[in-house]
Coordinates of C-alpha atoms in Angstrom, one line a residue:
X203 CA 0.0 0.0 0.0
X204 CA 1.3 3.2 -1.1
X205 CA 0.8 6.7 0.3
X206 CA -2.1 7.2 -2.3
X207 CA -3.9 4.4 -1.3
X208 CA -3.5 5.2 2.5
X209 CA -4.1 8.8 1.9
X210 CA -7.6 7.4 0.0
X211 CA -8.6 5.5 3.3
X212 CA -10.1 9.4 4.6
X213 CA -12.9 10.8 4.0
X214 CA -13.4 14.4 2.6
X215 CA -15.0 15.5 6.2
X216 CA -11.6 14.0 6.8
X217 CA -9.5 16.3 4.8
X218 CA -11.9 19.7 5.5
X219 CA -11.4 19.2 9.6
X220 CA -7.7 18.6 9.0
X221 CA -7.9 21.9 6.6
X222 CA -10.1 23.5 9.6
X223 CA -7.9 22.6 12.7
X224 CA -4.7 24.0 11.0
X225 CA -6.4 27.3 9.5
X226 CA -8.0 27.8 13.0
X227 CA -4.7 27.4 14.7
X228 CA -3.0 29.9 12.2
X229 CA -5.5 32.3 12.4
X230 CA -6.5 32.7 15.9
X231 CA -2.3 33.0 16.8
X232 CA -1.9 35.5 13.9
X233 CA -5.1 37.3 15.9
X234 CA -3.7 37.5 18.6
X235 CA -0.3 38.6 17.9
X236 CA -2.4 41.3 15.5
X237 CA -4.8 42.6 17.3
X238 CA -5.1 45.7 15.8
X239 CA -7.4 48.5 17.7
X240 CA -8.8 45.6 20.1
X241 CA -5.5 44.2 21.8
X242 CA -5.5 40.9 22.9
X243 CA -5.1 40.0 26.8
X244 CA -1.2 38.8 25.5
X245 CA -1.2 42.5 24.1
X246 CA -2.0 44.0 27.3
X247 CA 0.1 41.9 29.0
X248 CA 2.8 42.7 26.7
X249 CA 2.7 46.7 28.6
X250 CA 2.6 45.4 32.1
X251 CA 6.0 43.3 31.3
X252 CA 7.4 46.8 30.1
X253 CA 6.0 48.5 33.1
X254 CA 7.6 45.5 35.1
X255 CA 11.1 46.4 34.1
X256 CA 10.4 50.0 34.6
X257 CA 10.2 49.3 38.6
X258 CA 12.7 46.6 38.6
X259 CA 15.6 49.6 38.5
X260 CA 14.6 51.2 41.3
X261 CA 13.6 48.2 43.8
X262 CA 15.6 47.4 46.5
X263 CA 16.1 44.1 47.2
X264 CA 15.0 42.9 43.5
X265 CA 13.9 39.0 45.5
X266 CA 10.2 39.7 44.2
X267 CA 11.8 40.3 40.3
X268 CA 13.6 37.1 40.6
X269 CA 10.6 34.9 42.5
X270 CA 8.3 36.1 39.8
X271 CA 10.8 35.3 36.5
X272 CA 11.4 32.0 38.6
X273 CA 8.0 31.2 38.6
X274 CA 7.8 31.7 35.2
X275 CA 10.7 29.4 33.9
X276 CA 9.3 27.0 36.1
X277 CA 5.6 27.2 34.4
X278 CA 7.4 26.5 31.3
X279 CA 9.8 23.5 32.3
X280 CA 6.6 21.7 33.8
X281 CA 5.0 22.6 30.3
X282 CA 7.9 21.3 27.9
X283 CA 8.1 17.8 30.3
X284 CA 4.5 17.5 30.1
X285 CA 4.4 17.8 26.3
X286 CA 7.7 15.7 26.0
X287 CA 5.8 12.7 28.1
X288 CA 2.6 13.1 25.9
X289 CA 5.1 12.8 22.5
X290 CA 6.2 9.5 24.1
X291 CA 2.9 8.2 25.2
X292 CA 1.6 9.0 21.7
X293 CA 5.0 6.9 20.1
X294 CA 3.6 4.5 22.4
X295 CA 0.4 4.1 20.9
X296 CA 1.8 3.8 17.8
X297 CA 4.1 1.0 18.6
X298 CA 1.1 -1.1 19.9
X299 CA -1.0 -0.6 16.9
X300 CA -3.0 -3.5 17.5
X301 CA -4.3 -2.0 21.0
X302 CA -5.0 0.9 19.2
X303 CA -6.6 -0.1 16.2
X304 CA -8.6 -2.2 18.8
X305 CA -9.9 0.4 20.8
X306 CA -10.5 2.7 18.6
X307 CA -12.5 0.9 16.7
X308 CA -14.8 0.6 19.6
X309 CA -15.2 3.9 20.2
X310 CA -16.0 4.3 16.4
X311 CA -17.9 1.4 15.7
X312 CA -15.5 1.3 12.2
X313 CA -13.4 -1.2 10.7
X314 CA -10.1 1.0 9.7
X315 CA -6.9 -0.3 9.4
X316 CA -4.2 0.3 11.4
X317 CA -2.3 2.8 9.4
X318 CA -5.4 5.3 9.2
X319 CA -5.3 5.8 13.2
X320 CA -1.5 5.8 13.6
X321 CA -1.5 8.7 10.8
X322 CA -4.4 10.7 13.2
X323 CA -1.9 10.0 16.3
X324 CA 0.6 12.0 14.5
X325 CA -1.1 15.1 13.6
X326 CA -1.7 15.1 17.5
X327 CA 2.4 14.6 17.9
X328 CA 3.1 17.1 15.7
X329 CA 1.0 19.9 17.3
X330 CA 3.0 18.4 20.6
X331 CA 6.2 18.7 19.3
X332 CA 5.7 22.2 18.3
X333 CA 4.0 23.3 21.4
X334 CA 7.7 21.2 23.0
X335 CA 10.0 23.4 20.7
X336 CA 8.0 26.4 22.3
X337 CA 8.4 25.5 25.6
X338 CA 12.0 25.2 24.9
X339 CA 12.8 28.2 23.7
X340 CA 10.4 30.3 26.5
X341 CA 12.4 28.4 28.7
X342 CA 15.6 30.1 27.6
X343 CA 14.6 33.4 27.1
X344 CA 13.3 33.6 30.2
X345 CA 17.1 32.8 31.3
X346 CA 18.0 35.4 28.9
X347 CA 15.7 37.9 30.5
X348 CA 17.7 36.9 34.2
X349 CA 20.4 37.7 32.7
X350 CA 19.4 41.4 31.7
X351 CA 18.1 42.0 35.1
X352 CA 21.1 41.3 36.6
X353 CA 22.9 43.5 34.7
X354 CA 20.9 46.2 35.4
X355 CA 22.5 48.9 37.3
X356 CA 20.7 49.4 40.4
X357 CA 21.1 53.3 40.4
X358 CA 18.4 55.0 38.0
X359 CA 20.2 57.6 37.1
X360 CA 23.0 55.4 35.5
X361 CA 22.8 56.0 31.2
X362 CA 22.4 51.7 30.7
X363 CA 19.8 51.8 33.9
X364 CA 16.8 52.2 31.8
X365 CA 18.0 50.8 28.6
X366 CA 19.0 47.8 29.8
X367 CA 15.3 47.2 31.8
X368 CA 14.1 48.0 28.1
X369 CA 16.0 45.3 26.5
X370 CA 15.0 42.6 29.3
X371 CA 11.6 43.8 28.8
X372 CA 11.4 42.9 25.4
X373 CA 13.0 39.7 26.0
X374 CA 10.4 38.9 28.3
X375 CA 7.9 39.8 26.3
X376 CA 9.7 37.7 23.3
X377 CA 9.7 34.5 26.1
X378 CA 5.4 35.0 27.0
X379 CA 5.0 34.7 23.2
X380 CA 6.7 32.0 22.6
X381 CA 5.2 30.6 25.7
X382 CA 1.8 31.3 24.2
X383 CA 2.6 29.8 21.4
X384 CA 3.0 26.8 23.0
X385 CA 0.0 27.0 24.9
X386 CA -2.1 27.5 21.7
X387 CA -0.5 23.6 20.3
X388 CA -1.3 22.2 23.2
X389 CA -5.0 23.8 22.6
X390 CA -5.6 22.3 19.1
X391 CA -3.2 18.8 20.4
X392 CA -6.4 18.1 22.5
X393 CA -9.0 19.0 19.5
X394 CA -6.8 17.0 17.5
X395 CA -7.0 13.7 19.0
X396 CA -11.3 14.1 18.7
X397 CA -10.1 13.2 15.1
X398 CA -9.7 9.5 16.5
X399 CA -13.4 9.9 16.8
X400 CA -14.3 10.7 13.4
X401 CA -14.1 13.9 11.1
X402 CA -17.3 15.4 12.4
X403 CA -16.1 15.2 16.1
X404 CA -12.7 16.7 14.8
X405 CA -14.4 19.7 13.1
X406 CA -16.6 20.8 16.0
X407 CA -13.4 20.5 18.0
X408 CA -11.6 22.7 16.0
X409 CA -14.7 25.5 16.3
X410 CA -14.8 25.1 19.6
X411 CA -11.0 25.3 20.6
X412 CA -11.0 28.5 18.1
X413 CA -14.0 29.6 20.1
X414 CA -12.6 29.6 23.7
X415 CA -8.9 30.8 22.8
X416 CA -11.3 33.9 21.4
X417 CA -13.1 34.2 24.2
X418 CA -10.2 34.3 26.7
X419 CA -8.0 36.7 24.7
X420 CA -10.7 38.9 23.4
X421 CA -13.8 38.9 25.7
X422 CA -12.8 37.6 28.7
X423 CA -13.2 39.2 32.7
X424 CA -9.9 39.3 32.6
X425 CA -9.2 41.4 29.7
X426 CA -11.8 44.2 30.8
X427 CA -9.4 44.2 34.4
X428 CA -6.8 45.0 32.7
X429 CA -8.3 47.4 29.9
X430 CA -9.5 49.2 33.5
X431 CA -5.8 50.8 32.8
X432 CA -6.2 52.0 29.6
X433 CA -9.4 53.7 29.9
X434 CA -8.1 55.2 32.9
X435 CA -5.7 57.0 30.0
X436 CA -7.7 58.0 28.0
X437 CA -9.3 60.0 30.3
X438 CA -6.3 61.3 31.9
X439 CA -5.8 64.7 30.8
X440 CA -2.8 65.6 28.6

């Protein structure tokens, strides 16, 4: 059996979720690193990491800066060992074909060979591995951030005070995307694997994943707390 004749064993609702899943992935991370005139809760976070820096040079000890960037490296070292154990669990499955074929076939009530659930199992490793590479590279800008702290000079008045809290600011900010980023493939990971329970399932997956990463970014409670900020602003006389 050649890749044509595997690649016949889907279905056209098959091929349009597949379609569906990715476009919805692209499009709601290109949102939300886009926002435009209605910034995204990783937009307005984006100022408060800035604002962050701002206070770092004058705070004296800086234990609370390094607590909170600790916390943060550590979010995304649990993240990137979590992913890396799902990656091998889903190897796993696909070693033991038979199991899977097995039980998938009983939550489908289908006949499929083996090779048609083994190829769904990778769409779901390859959103994993992404969301892994992520992980990764938060993890190490986050060290990269440290780093800029610590070279901050503690005196504001210094010339590289402010400077340097601007470039560890944008580091940081560099380090939540990426972070994000990962988030988001773990997201559509999850609708993936409703793909082991048919196109249909797969599709209204996709919608609703889209759906909620909207919600959270755009129209969430926690977005209007911290647009609270901005309105306050605008209504600040110049």
């Amino acid at each position: 059996m050649d890749w044509f004749d595997r690649l016949a064993l889907f279905t056209p609702l098959d091929y349009g979720a597949v379609s569906l899943l990715v476009t919805a992935w692209l499009v709601i991370g290109w949102r939300i690193e886009h926002p435009g005139r209605h910034p995204s809760v990783s937009r307005l976070m984006g100022q408060y990491r800035r604002d962050w820096m701002v206070q770092m040079v004058t705070r004296q000890p800086r234990i609370f800066d390094a607590q909170t960037l600790s916390t943060l490296r550590q979010g995304t070292s649990f993240f990137a060992s979590a992913t890396m154990i799902a990656i091998g669990g889903a190897f796993a499955m696909i070693g033991n074909s038979d199991r899977l074929t097995g039980l998938a076939n009983q939550l489908t009530l289908e006949s499929d060979p083996a090779i048609v659930w083994e190829i769904k199992v990778l769409v779901i490793v390859a959103f994993l591995a992404n969301a892994f590479l992520k992980f990764v590279w938060s993890h190490r800008l986050f060290g990269y951030c440290a780093v800029l702290m610590a070279a901050t000079p503690n005196e504001p008045d210094h010339d590289a005070a402010y400077d340097t809290a601007a470039q560890a600011a944008e580091i940081n900010i560099f380090a939540a995307r990426s972070f994000n980023r990962g988030l988001r493939s773990v997201y559509f990971a999850l609708a993936a694997s409703a793909w082991l329970l048919g196109g249909g399932a797969l599709l209204f997956a996709a919608l609703l994943t889209f759906g909620v990463l909207w919600r959270r970014e755009f129209a969430s409670q926690s977005r209007k707390v911290l647009m609270r900020r901005n309105a306050r602003d605008a209504d600040t006389p110049s």
